[in-house]
Amino acid sequence: MALLLEGKREEAEPIASAAFQDDRTSARNAGIWIDTMPLDRPMAEIQAALPPALLESLDIQLHLALRSGGIGDADRHLAHAQAALAIAPEDWRVVATLAEALVQPLSPLEGLEITHEVPAHLQADVERAIGLLKAAWKAFWTKTPVSRAGMCRPT
């Protein structure tokens, strides 16, 4: 994981793959393995390599959602975020990930940073994402030790 955080994906991948092969029931090992896969590795291939029981894991659905979002696969990003929501609808990480997936289609739009005009067909998703992010922040604020320690303040 440290290698991945240092941006050394190529060095981290064989270590993560070996750990995942040693224990294919570990969601932690599988999550790290997902994160270290080369960015050009097809999502379908990664998903197919996961044991079915792990696909029902909240953490795995979050890893798959975030990876999908990171490579610009909006449909899979949303699908995995929704799958995670079905598993843990009150988890602030899931709620925030779904919000991110809902607004991902805004990313490729030219001129949005200047006009701030959301296309009509995306307005409902943007409004839903705003509500979800507010809910995620509220859940984070009330449930995490960091927030209770006064290290961050809601606005």
mmCIF file with all atom_site columns, N, CA, C and O in Angstrom, residues 52-104:
data_model
loop_
_atom_site.group_PDB
_atom_site.id
_atom_site.type_symbol
_atom_site.label_atom_id
_atom_site.label_alt_id
_atom_site.label_comp_id
_atom_site.label_asym_id
_atom_site.label_entity_id
_atom_site.label_seq_id
_atom_site.pdbx_PDB_ins_code
_atom_site.Cartn_x
_atom_site.Cartn_y
_atom_site.Cartn_z
_atom_site.occupancy
_atom_site.B_iso_or_equiv
_atom_site.pdbx_formal_charge
_atom_site.auth_seq_id
_atom_site.auth_comp_id
_atom_site.auth_asym_id
_atom_site.auth_atom_id
_atom_site.pdbx_PDB_model_num
ATOM 1   N N  . PRO A 1 52  ? -17.072 -14.457 -6.058  1.00 0.00 ? 52  PRO A N  1
ATOM 2   C CA . PRO A 1 52  ? -18.421 -13.901 -5.932  1.00 0.00 ? 52  PRO A CA 1
ATOM 3   C C  . PRO A 1 52  ? -18.737 -13.337 -4.541  1.00 0.00 ? 52  PRO A C  1
ATOM 4   O O  . PRO A 1 52  ? -19.395 -12.302 -4.436  1.00 0.00 ? 52  PRO A O  1
ATOM 5   N N  . ALA A 1 53  ? -18.254 -13.991 -3.502  1.00 0.00 ? 53  ALA A N  1
ATOM 6   C CA . ALA A 1 53  ? -18.535 -13.504 -2.146  1.00 0.00 ? 53  ALA A CA 1
ATOM 7   C C  . ALA A 1 53  ? -17.948 -12.110 -1.922  1.00 0.00 ? 53  ALA A C  1
ATOM 8   O O  . ALA A 1 53  ? -18.550 -11.282 -1.222  1.00 0.00 ? 53  ALA A O  1
ATOM 9   N N  . LEU A 1 54  ? -16.807 -11.842 -2.512  1.00 0.00 ? 54  LEU A N  1
ATOM 10  C CA . LEU A 1 54  ? -16.193 -10.522 -2.340  1.00 0.00 ? 54  LEU A CA 1
ATOM 11  C C  . LEU A 1 54  ? -16.969 -9.439  -3.076  1.00 0.00 ? 54  LEU A C  1
ATOM 12  O O  . LEU A 1 54  ? -16.964 -8.278  -2.669  1.00 0.00 ? 54  LEU A O  1
ATOM 13  N N  . LEU A 1 55  ? -17.627 -9.810  -4.159  1.00 0.00 ? 55  LEU A N  1
ATOM 14  C CA . LEU A 1 55  ? -18.417 -8.821  -4.896  1.00 0.00 ? 55  LEU A CA 1
ATOM 15  C C  . LEU A 1 55  ? -19.606 -8.314  -4.077  1.00 0.00 ? 55  LEU A C  1
ATOM 16  O O  . LEU A 1 55  ? -20.183 -7.284  -4.405  1.00 0.00 ? 55  LEU A O  1
ATOM 17  N N  . GLU A 1 56  ? -19.938 -9.033  -3.027  1.00 0.00 ? 56  GLU A N  1
ATOM 18  C CA . GLU A 1 56  ? -21.024 -8.604  -2.139  1.00 0.00 ? 56  GLU A CA 1
ATOM 19  C C  . GLU A 1 56  ? -20.501 -7.743  -0.989  1.00 0.00 ? 56  GLU A C  1
ATOM 20  O O  . GLU A 1 56  ? -21.264 -7.321  -0.129  1.00 0.00 ? 56  GLU A O  1
ATOM 21  N N  . SER A 1 57  ? -19.206 -7.479  -0.986  1.00 0.00 ? 57  SER A N  1
ATOM 22  C CA . SER A 1 57  ? -18.572 -6.702  0.075   1.00 0.00 ? 57  SER A CA 1
ATOM 23  C C  . SER A 1 57  ? -18.679 -5.209  -0.193  1.00 0.00 ? 57  SER A C  1
ATOM 24  O O  . SER A 1 57  ? -18.425 -4.739  -1.304  1.00 0.00 ? 57  SER A O  1
ATOM 25  N N  . LEU A 1 58  ? -19.017 -4.467  0.833   1.00 0.00 ? 58  LEU A N  1
ATOM 26  C CA . LEU A 1 58  ? -19.084 -3.006  0.729   1.00 0.00 ? 58  LEU A CA 1
ATOM 27  C C  . LEU A 1 58  ? -17.746 -2.441  0.268   1.00 0.00 ? 58  LEU A C  1
ATOM 28  O O  . LEU A 1 58  ? -17.688 -1.636  -0.664  1.00 0.00 ? 58  LEU A O  1
ATOM 29  N N  . ASP A 1 59  ? -16.674 -2.864  0.901   1.00 0.00 ? 59  ASP A N  1
ATOM 30  C CA . ASP A 1 59  ? -15.365 -2.310  0.555   1.00 0.00 ? 59  ASP A CA 1
ATOM 31  C C  . ASP A 1 59  ? -14.989 -2.582  -0.895  1.00 0.00 ? 59  ASP A C  1
ATOM 32  O O  . ASP A 1 59  ? -14.438 -1.713  -1.575  1.00 0.00 ? 59  ASP A O  1
ATOM 33  N N  . ILE A 1 60  ? -15.294 -3.762  -1.377  1.00 0.00 ? 60  ILE A N  1
ATOM 34  C CA . ILE A 1 60  ? -14.967 -4.084  -2.768  1.00 0.00 ? 60  ILE A CA 1
ATOM 35  C C  . ILE A 1 60  ? -15.803 -3.244  -3.725  1.00 0.00 ? 60  ILE A C  1
ATOM 36  O O  . ILE A 1 60  ? -15.291 -2.725  -4.724  1.00 0.00 ? 60  ILE A O  1
ATOM 37  N N  . GLN A 1 61  ? -17.082 -3.087  -3.443  1.00 0.00 ? 61  GLN A N  1
ATOM 38  C CA . GLN A 1 61  ? -17.910 -2.238  -4.303  1.00 0.00 ? 61  GLN A CA 1
ATOM 39  C C  . GLN A 1 61  ? -17.401 -0.795  -4.304  1.00 0.00 ? 61  GLN A C  1
ATOM 40  O O  . GLN A 1 61  ? -17.402 -0.136  -5.351  1.00 0.00 ? 61  GLN A O  1
ATOM 41  N N  . LEU A 1 62  ? -16.925 -0.316  -3.160  1.00 0.00 ? 62  LEU A N  1
ATOM 42  C CA . LEU A 1 62  ? -16.362 1.038   -3.114  1.00 0.00 ? 62  LEU A CA 1
ATOM 43  C C  . LEU A 1 62  ? -15.077 1.117   -3.947  1.00 0.00 ? 62  LEU A C  1
ATOM 44  O O  . LEU A 1 62  ? -14.884 2.071   -4.699  1.00 0.00 ? 62  LEU A O  1
ATOM 45  N N  . HIS A 1 63  ? -14.198 0.126   -3.800  1.00 0.00 ? 63  HIS A N  1
ATOM 46  C CA . HIS A 1 63  ? -12.966 0.119   -4.601  1.00 0.00 ? 63  HIS A CA 1
ATOM 47  C C  . HIS A 1 63  ? -13.287 0.094   -6.094  1.00 0.00 ? 63  HIS A C  1
ATOM 48  O O  . HIS A 1 63  ? -12.675 0.834   -6.876  1.00 0.00 ? 63  HIS A O  1
ATOM 49  N N  . LEU A 1 64  ? -14.245 -0.731  -6.478  1.00 0.00 ? 64  LEU A N  1
ATOM 50  C CA . LEU A 1 64  ? -14.621 -0.821  -7.897  1.00 0.00 ? 64  LEU A CA 1
ATOM 51  C C  . LEU A 1 64  ? -15.243 0.495   -8.384  1.00 0.00 ? 64  LEU A C  1
ATOM 52  O O  . LEU A 1 64  ? -14.971 0.941   -9.499  1.00 0.00 ? 64  LEU A O  1
ATOM 53  N N  . ALA A 1 65  ? -16.065 1.108   -7.544  1.00 0.00 ? 65  ALA A N  1
ATOM 54  C CA . ALA A 1 65  ? -16.677 2.388   -7.919  1.00 0.00 ? 65  ALA A CA 1
ATOM 55  C C  . ALA A 1 65  ? -15.611 3.459   -8.101  1.00 0.00 ? 65  ALA A C  1
ATOM 56  O O  . ALA A 1 65  ? -15.608 4.185   -9.108  1.00 0.00 ? 65  ALA A O  1
ATOM 57  N N  . LEU A 1 66  ? -14.705 3.546   -7.145  1.00 0.00 ? 66  LEU A N  1
ATOM 58  C CA . LEU A 1 66  ? -13.687 4.592   -7.220  1.00 0.00 ? 66  LEU A CA 1
ATOM 59  C C  . LEU A 1 66  ? -12.737 4.374   -8.398  1.00 0.00 ? 66  LEU A C  1
ATOM 60  O O  . LEU A 1 66  ? -12.339 5.321   -9.069  1.00 0.00 ? 66  LEU A O  1
ATOM 61  N N  . ARG A 1 67  ? -12.379 3.131   -8.639  1.00 0.00 ? 67  ARG A N  1
ATOM 62  C CA . ARG A 1 67  ? -11.514 2.838   -9.792  1.00 0.00 ? 67  ARG A CA 1
ATOM 63  C C  . ARG A 1 67  ? -12.242 3.187   -11.086 1.00 0.00 ? 67  ARG A C  1
ATOM 64  O O  . ARG A 1 67  ? -11.669 3.810   -11.982 1.00 0.00 ? 67  ARG A O  1
ATOM 65  N N  . SER A 1 68  ? -13.513 2.803   -11.195 1.00 0.00 ? 68  SER A N  1
ATOM 66  C CA . SER A 1 68  ? -14.288 3.115   -12.395 1.00 0.00 ? 68  SER A CA 1
ATOM 67  C C  . SER A 1 68  ? -14.360 4.617   -12.619 1.00 0.00 ? 68  SER A C  1
ATOM 68  O O  . SER A 1 68  ? -14.191 5.097   -13.740 1.00 0.00 ? 68  SER A O  1
ATOM 69  N N  . GLY A 1 69  ? -14.612 5.341   -11.547 1.00 0.00 ? 69  GLY A N  1
ATOM 70  C CA . GLY A 1 69  ? -14.651 6.797   -11.661 1.00 0.00 ? 69  GLY A CA 1
ATOM 71  C C  . GLY A 1 69  ? -13.312 7.370   -12.072 1.00 0.00 ? 69  GLY A C  1
ATOM 72  O O  . GLY A 1 69  ? -13.238 8.285   -12.905 1.00 0.00 ? 69  GLY A O  1
ATOM 73  N N  . GLY A 1 70  ? -12.249 6.819   -11.520 1.00 0.00 ? 70  GLY A N  1
ATOM 74  C CA . GLY A 1 70  ? -10.914 7.306   -11.818 1.00 0.00 ? 70  GLY A CA 1
ATOM 75  C C  . GLY A 1 70  ? -10.488 7.108   -13.256 1.00 0.00 ? 70  GLY A C  1
ATOM 76  O O  . GLY A 1 70  ? -9.679  7.877   -13.781 1.00 0.00 ? 70  GLY A O  1
ATOM 77  N N  . ILE A 1 71  ? -11.025 6.091   -13.894 1.00 0.00 ? 71  ILE A N  1
ATOM 78  C CA . ILE A 1 71  ? -10.671 5.847   -15.301 1.00 0.00 ? 71  ILE A CA 1
ATOM 79  C C  . ILE A 1 71  ? -11.738 6.390   -16.262 1.00 0.00 ? 71  ILE A C  1
ATOM 80  O O  . ILE A 1 71  ? -11.658 6.172   -17.465 1.00 0.00 ? 71  ILE A O  1
ATOM 81  N N  . GLY A 1 72  ? -12.732 7.074   -15.697 1.00 0.00 ? 72  GLY A N  1
ATOM 82  C CA . GLY A 1 72  ? -13.732 7.719   -16.544 1.00 0.00 ? 72  GLY A CA 1
ATOM 83  C C  . GLY A 1 72  ? -14.874 6.842   -17.015 1.00 0.00 ? 72  GLY A C  1
ATOM 84  O O  . GLY A 1 72  ? -15.590 7.207   -17.932 1.00 0.00 ? 72  GLY A O  1
ATOM 85  N N  . ASP A 1 73  ? -15.064 5.701   -16.375 1.00 0.00 ? 73  ASP A N  1
ATOM 86  C CA . ASP A 1 73  ? -16.165 4.802   -16.742 1.00 0.00 ? 73  ASP A CA 1
ATOM 87  C C  . ASP A 1 73  ? -17.387 5.165   -15.894 1.00 0.00 ? 73  ASP A C  1
ATOM 88  O O  . ASP A 1 73  ? -17.635 4.569   -14.842 1.00 0.00 ? 73  ASP A O  1
ATOM 89  N N  . ALA A 1 74  ? -18.130 6.147   -16.359 1.00 0.00 ? 74  ALA A N  1
ATOM 90  C CA . ALA A 1 74  ? -19.246 6.689   -15.584 1.00 0.00 ? 74  ALA A CA 1
ATOM 91  C C  . ALA A 1 74  ? -20.329 5.653   -15.288 1.00 0.00 ? 74  ALA A C  1
ATOM 92  O O  . ALA A 1 74  ? -20.902 5.646   -14.192 1.00 0.00 ? 74  ALA A O  1
ATOM 93  N N  . ASP A 1 75  ? -20.608 4.783   -16.241 1.00 0.00 ? 75  ASP A N  1
ATOM 94  C CA . ASP A 1 75  ? -21.668 3.792   -16.037 1.00 0.00 ? 75  ASP A CA 1
ATOM 95  C C  . ASP A 1 75  ? -21.300 2.806   -14.924 1.00 0.00 ? 75  ASP A C  1
ATOM 96  O O  . ASP A 1 75  ? -22.110 2.517   -14.036 1.00 0.00 ? 75  ASP A O  1
ATOM 97  N N  . ARG A 1 76  ? -20.079 2.284   -14.954 1.00 0.00 ? 76  ARG A N  1
ATOM 98  C CA . ARG A 1 76  ? -19.652 1.356   -13.900 1.00 0.00 ? 76  ARG A CA 1
ATOM 99  C C  . ARG A 1 76  ? -19.495 2.078   -12.568 1.00 0.00 ? 76  ARG A C  1
ATOM 100 O O  . ARG A 1 76  ? -19.781 1.517   -11.522 1.00 0.00 ? 76  ARG A O  1
ATOM 101 N N  . HIS A 1 77  ? -19.023 3.319   -12.620 1.00 0.00 ? 77  HIS A N  1
ATOM 102 C CA . HIS A 1 77  ? -18.890 4.120   -11.403 1.00 0.00 ? 77  HIS A CA 1
ATOM 103 C C  . HIS A 1 77  ? -20.243 4.190   -10.687 1.00 0.00 ? 77  HIS A C  1
ATOM 104 O O  . HIS A 1 77  ? -20.348 3.892   -9.492  1.00 0.00 ? 77  HIS A O  1
ATOM 105 N N  . LEU A 1 78  ? -21.259 4.543   -11.432 1.00 0.00 ? 78  LEU A N  1
ATOM 106 C CA . LEU A 1 78  ? -22.597 4.646   -10.867 1.00 0.00 ? 78  LEU A CA 1
ATOM 107 C C  . LEU A 1 78  ? -23.127 3.285   -10.419 1.00 0.00 ? 78  LEU A C  1
ATOM 108 O O  . LEU A 1 78  ? -23.696 3.154   -9.331  1.00 0.00 ? 78  LEU A O  1
ATOM 109 N N  . ALA A 1 79  ? -22.920 2.257   -11.238 1.00 0.00 ? 79  ALA A N  1
ATOM 110 C CA . ALA A 1 79  ? -23.423 0.917   -10.895 1.00 0.00 ? 79  ALA A CA 1
ATOM 111 C C  . ALA A 1 79  ? -22.797 0.400   -9.601  1.00 0.00 ? 79  ALA A C  1
ATOM 112 O O  . ALA A 1 79  ? -23.496 -0.135  -8.728  1.00 0.00 ? 79  ALA A O  1
ATOM 113 N N  . HIS A 1 80  ? -21.488 0.573   -9.442  1.00 0.00 ? 80  HIS A N  1
ATOM 114 C CA . HIS A 1 80  ? -20.836 0.090   -8.226  1.00 0.00 ? 80  HIS A CA 1
ATOM 115 C C  . HIS A 1 80  ? -21.205 0.950   -7.015  1.00 0.00 ? 80  HIS A C  1
ATOM 116 O O  . HIS A 1 80  ? -21.349 0.433   -5.904  1.00 0.00 ? 80  HIS A O  1
ATOM 117 N N  . ALA A 1 81  ? -21.380 2.243   -7.228  1.00 0.00 ? 81  ALA A N  1
ATOM 118 C CA . ALA A 1 81  ? -21.813 3.103   -6.130  1.00 0.00 ? 81  ALA A CA 1
ATOM 119 C C  . ALA A 1 81  ? -23.220 2.703   -5.667  1.00 0.00 ? 81  ALA A C  1
ATOM 120 O O  . ALA A 1 81  ? -23.501 2.658   -4.465  1.00 0.00 ? 81  ALA A O  1
ATOM 121 N N  . GLN A 1 82  ? -24.085 2.392   -6.610  1.00 0.00 ? 82  GLN A N  1
ATOM 122 C CA . GLN A 1 82  ? -25.440 1.958   -6.256  1.00 0.00 ? 82  GLN A CA 1
ATOM 123 C C  . GLN A 1 82  ? -25.416 0.598   -5.562  1.00 0.00 ? 82  GLN A C  1
ATOM 124 O O  . GLN A 1 82  ? -26.195 0.356   -4.630  1.00 0.00 ? 82  GLN A O  1
ATOM 125 N N  . ALA A 1 83  ? -24.525 -0.287  -5.996  1.00 0.00 ? 83  ALA A N  1
ATOM 126 C CA . ALA A 1 83  ? -24.390 -1.590  -5.336  1.00 0.00 ? 83  ALA A CA 1
ATOM 127 C C  . ALA A 1 83  ? -23.910 -1.404  -3.903  1.00 0.00 ? 83  ALA A C  1
ATOM 128 O O  . ALA A 1 83  ? -24.396 -2.077  -2.982  1.00 0.00 ? 83  ALA A O  1
ATOM 129 N N  . ALA A 1 84  ? -22.977 -0.499  -3.700  1.00 0.00 ? 84  ALA A N  1
ATOM 130 C CA . ALA A 1 84  ? -22.499 -0.212  -2.341  1.00 0.00 ? 84  ALA A CA 1
ATOM 131 C C  . ALA A 1 84  ? -23.623 0.380   -1.490  1.00 0.00 ? 84  ALA A C  1
ATOM 132 O O  . ALA A 1 84  ? -23.776 0.033   -0.320  1.00 0.00 ? 84  ALA A O  1
ATOM 133 N N  . LEU A 1 85  ? -24.425 1.238   -2.093  1.00 0.00 ? 85  LEU A N  1
ATOM 134 C CA . LEU A 1 85  ? -25.552 1.837   -1.370  1.00 0.00 ? 85  LEU A CA 1
ATOM 135 C C  . LEU A 1 85  ? -26.554 0.776   -0.933  1.00 0.00 ? 85  LEU A C  1
ATOM 136 O O  . LEU A 1 85  ? -27.115 0.856   0.163   1.00 0.00 ? 85  LEU A O  1
ATOM 137 N N  . ALA A 1 86  ? -26.756 -0.227  -1.763  1.00 0.00 ? 86  ALA A N  1
ATOM 138 C CA . ALA A 1 86  ? -27.674 -1.315  -1.402  1.00 0.00 ? 86  ALA A CA 1
ATOM 139 C C  . ALA A 1 86  ? -27.150 -2.104  -0.198  1.00 0.00 ? 86  ALA A C  1
ATOM 140 O O  . ALA A 1 86  ? -27.932 -2.630  0.587   1.00 0.00 ? 86  ALA A O  1
ATOM 141 N N  . ILE A 1 87  ? -25.838 -2.154  -0.048  1.00 0.00 ? 87  ILE A N  1
ATOM 142 C CA . ILE A 1 87  ? -25.234 -2.882  1.067   1.00 0.00 ? 87  ILE A CA 1
ATOM 143 C C  . ILE A 1 87  ? -25.241 -2.051  2.347   1.00 0.00 ? 87  ILE A C  1
ATOM 144 O O  . ILE A 1 87  ? -25.537 -2.565  3.424   1.00 0.00 ? 87  ILE A O  1
ATOM 145 N N  . ALA A 1 88  ? -24.905 -0.764  2.230   1.00 0.00 ? 88  ALA A N  1
ATOM 146 C CA . ALA A 1 88  ? -24.764 0.085   3.423   1.00 0.00 ? 88  ALA A CA 1
ATOM 147 C C  . ALA A 1 88  ? -25.269 1.498   3.142   1.00 0.00 ? 88  ALA A C  1
ATOM 148 O O  . ALA A 1 88  ? -24.488 2.424   2.937   1.00 0.00 ? 88  ALA A O  1
ATOM 149 N N  . PRO A 1 89  ? -26.582 1.678   3.143   1.00 0.00 ? 89  PRO A N  1
ATOM 150 C CA . PRO A 1 89  ? -27.144 2.975   2.765   1.00 0.00 ? 89  PRO A CA 1
ATOM 151 C C  . PRO A 1 89  ? -26.837 4.119   3.726   1.00 0.00 ? 89  PRO A C  1
ATOM 152 O O  . PRO A 1 89  ? -26.963 5.280   3.353   1.00 0.00 ? 89  PRO A O  1
ATOM 153 N N  . GLU A 1 90  ? -26.398 3.804   4.939   1.00 0.00 ? 90  GLU A N  1
ATOM 154 C CA . GLU A 1 90  ? -26.105 4.855   5.904   1.00 0.00 ? 90  GLU A CA 1
ATOM 155 C C  . GLU A 1 90  ? -24.624 5.214   5.982   1.00 0.00 ? 90  GLU A C  1
ATOM 156 O O  . GLU A 1 90  ? -24.243 6.142   6.690   1.00 0.00 ? 90  GLU A O  1
ATOM 157 N N  . ASP A 1 91  ? -23.770 4.499   5.266   1.00 0.00 ? 91  ASP A N  1
ATOM 158 C CA . ASP A 1 91  ? -22.325 4.723   5.316   1.00 0.00 ? 91  ASP A CA 1
ATOM 159 C C  . ASP A 1 91  ? -21.982 6.003   4.553   1.00 0.00 ? 91  ASP A C  1
ATOM 160 O O  . ASP A 1 91  ? -22.283 6.127   3.366   1.00 0.00 ? 91  ASP A O  1
ATOM 161 N N  . TRP A 1 92  ? -21.346 6.954   5.224   1.00 0.00 ? 92  TRP A N  1
ATOM 162 C CA . TRP A 1 92  ? -21.052 8.238   4.589   1.00 0.00 ? 92  TRP A CA 1
ATOM 163 C C  . TRP A 1 92  ? -20.140 8.091   3.376   1.00 0.00 ? 92  TRP A C  1
ATOM 164 O O  . TRP A 1 92  ? -20.268 8.853   2.420   1.00 0.00 ? 92  TRP A O  1
ATOM 165 N N  . ARG A 1 93  ? -19.249 7.104   3.393   1.00 0.00 ? 93  ARG A N  1
ATOM 166 C CA . ARG A 1 93  ? -18.364 6.891   2.244   1.00 0.00 ? 93  ARG A CA 1
ATOM 167 C C  . ARG A 1 93  ? -19.164 6.493   1.013   1.00 0.00 ? 93  ARG A C  1
ATOM 168 O O  . ARG A 1 93  ? -18.876 6.931   -0.105  1.00 0.00 ? 93  ARG A O  1
ATOM 169 N N  . VAL A 1 94  ? -20.172 5.675   1.221   1.00 0.00 ? 94  VAL A N  1
ATOM 170 C CA . VAL A 1 94  ? -21.025 5.210   0.124   1.00 0.00 ? 94  VAL A CA 1
ATOM 171 C C  . VAL A 1 94  ? -21.846 6.371   -0.426  1.00 0.00 ? 94  VAL A C  1
ATOM 172 O O  . VAL A 1 94  ? -21.935 6.557   -1.646  1.00 0.00 ? 94  VAL A O  1
ATOM 173 N N  . VAL A 1 95  ? -22.411 7.142   0.468   1.00 0.00 ? 95  VAL A N  1
ATOM 174 C CA . VAL A 1 95  ? -23.246 8.271   0.062   1.00 0.00 ? 95  VAL A CA 1
ATOM 175 C C  . VAL A 1 95  ? -22.415 9.275   -0.743  1.00 0.00 ? 95  VAL A C  1
ATOM 176 O O  . VAL A 1 95  ? -22.844 9.761   -1.794  1.00 0.00 ? 95  VAL A O  1
ATOM 177 N N  . ALA A 1 96  ? -21.205 9.558   -0.277  1.00 0.00 ? 96  ALA A N  1
ATOM 178 C CA . ALA A 1 96  ? -20.323 10.489  -1.000  1.00 0.00 ? 96  ALA A CA 1
ATOM 179 C C  . ALA A 1 96  ? -19.891 9.914   -2.348  1.00 0.00 ? 96  ALA A C  1
ATOM 180 O O  . ALA A 1 96  ? -19.809 10.650  -3.341  1.00 0.00 ? 96  ALA A O  1
ATOM 181 N N  . THR A 1 97  ? -19.638 8.618   -2.394  1.00 0.00 ? 97  THR A N  1
ATOM 182 C CA . THR A 1 97  ? -19.233 7.985   -3.650  1.00 0.00 ? 97  THR A CA 1
ATOM 183 C C  . THR A 1 97  ? -20.370 8.025   -4.666  1.00 0.00 ? 97  THR A C  1
ATOM 184 O O  . THR A 1 97  ? -20.146 8.280   -5.854  1.00 0.00 ? 97  THR A O  1
ATOM 185 N N  . LEU A 1 98  ? -21.590 7.804   -4.216  1.00 0.00 ? 98  LEU A N  1
ATOM 186 C CA . LEU A 1 98  ? -22.735 7.892   -5.123  1.00 0.00 ? 98  LEU A CA 1
ATOM 187 C C  . LEU A 1 98  ? -22.890 9.321   -5.642  1.00 0.00 ? 98  LEU A C  1
ATOM 188 O O  . LEU A 1 98  ? -23.139 9.526   -6.835  1.00 0.00 ? 98  LEU A O  1
ATOM 189 N N  . ALA A 1 99  ? -22.706 10.294  -4.766  1.00 0.00 ? 99  ALA A N  1
ATOM 190 C CA . ALA A 1 99  ? -22.794 11.691  -5.208  1.00 0.00 ? 99  ALA A CA 1
ATOM 191 C C  . ALA A 1 99  ? -21.754 11.979  -6.285  1.00 0.00 ? 99  ALA A C  1
ATOM 192 O O  . ALA A 1 99  ? -22.056 12.609  -7.306  1.00 0.00 ? 99  ALA A O  1
ATOM 193 N N  . GLU A 1 100 ? -20.542 11.508  -6.059  1.00 0.00 ? 100 GLU A N  1
ATOM 194 C CA . GLU A 1 100 ? -19.475 11.705  -7.049  1.00 0.00 ? 100 GLU A CA 1
ATOM 195 C C  . GLU A 1 100 ? -19.850 11.053  -8.387  1.00 0.00 ? 100 GLU A C  1
ATOM 196 O O  . GLU A 1 100 ? -19.640 11.638  -9.455  1.00 0.00 ? 100 GLU A O  1
ATOM 197 N N  . ALA A 1 101 ? -20.409 9.855   -8.317  1.00 0.00 ? 101 ALA A N  1
ATOM 198 C CA . ALA A 1 101 ? -20.800 9.152   -9.543  1.00 0.00 ? 101 ALA A CA 1
ATOM 199 C C  . ALA A 1 101 ? -21.904 9.907   -10.293 1.00 0.00 ? 101 ALA A C  1
ATOM 200 O O  . ALA A 1 101 ? -21.912 9.936   -11.527 1.00 0.00 ? 101 ALA A O  1
ATOM 201 N N  . LEU A 1 102 ? -22.798 10.510  -9.545  1.00 0.00 ? 102 LEU A N  1
ATOM 202 C CA . LEU A 1 102 ? -23.893 11.246  -10.184 1.00 0.00 ? 102 LEU A CA 1
ATOM 203 C C  . LEU A 1 102 ? -23.408 12.478  -10.940 1.00 0.00 ? 102 LEU A C  1
ATOM 204 O O  . LEU A 1 102 ? -24.008 12.862  -11.955 1.00 0.00 ? 102 LEU A O  1
ATOM 205 N N  . VAL A 1 103 ? -22.354 13.108  -10.453 1.00 0.00 ? 103 VAL A N  1
ATOM 206 C CA . VAL A 1 103 ? -21.874 14.319  -11.134 1.00 0.00 ? 103 VAL A CA 1
ATOM 207 C C  . VAL A 1 103 ? -20.721 14.039  -12.106 1.00 0.00 ? 103 VAL A C  1
ATOM 208 O O  . VAL A 1 103 ? -20.288 14.946  -12.815 1.00 0.00 ? 103 VAL A O  1
ATOM 209 N N  . GLN A 1 104 ? -20.241 12.801  -12.163 1.00 0.00 ? 104 GLN A N  1
ATOM 210 C CA . GLN A 1 104 ? -19.134 12.493  -13.072 1.00 0.00 ? 104 GLN A CA 1
ATOM 211 C C  . GLN A 1 104 ? -19.421 12.879  -14.522 1.00 0.00 ? 104 GLN A C  1
ATOM 212 O O  . GLN A 1 104 ? -18.525 13.352  -15.218 1.00 0.00 ? 104 GLN A O  1
#
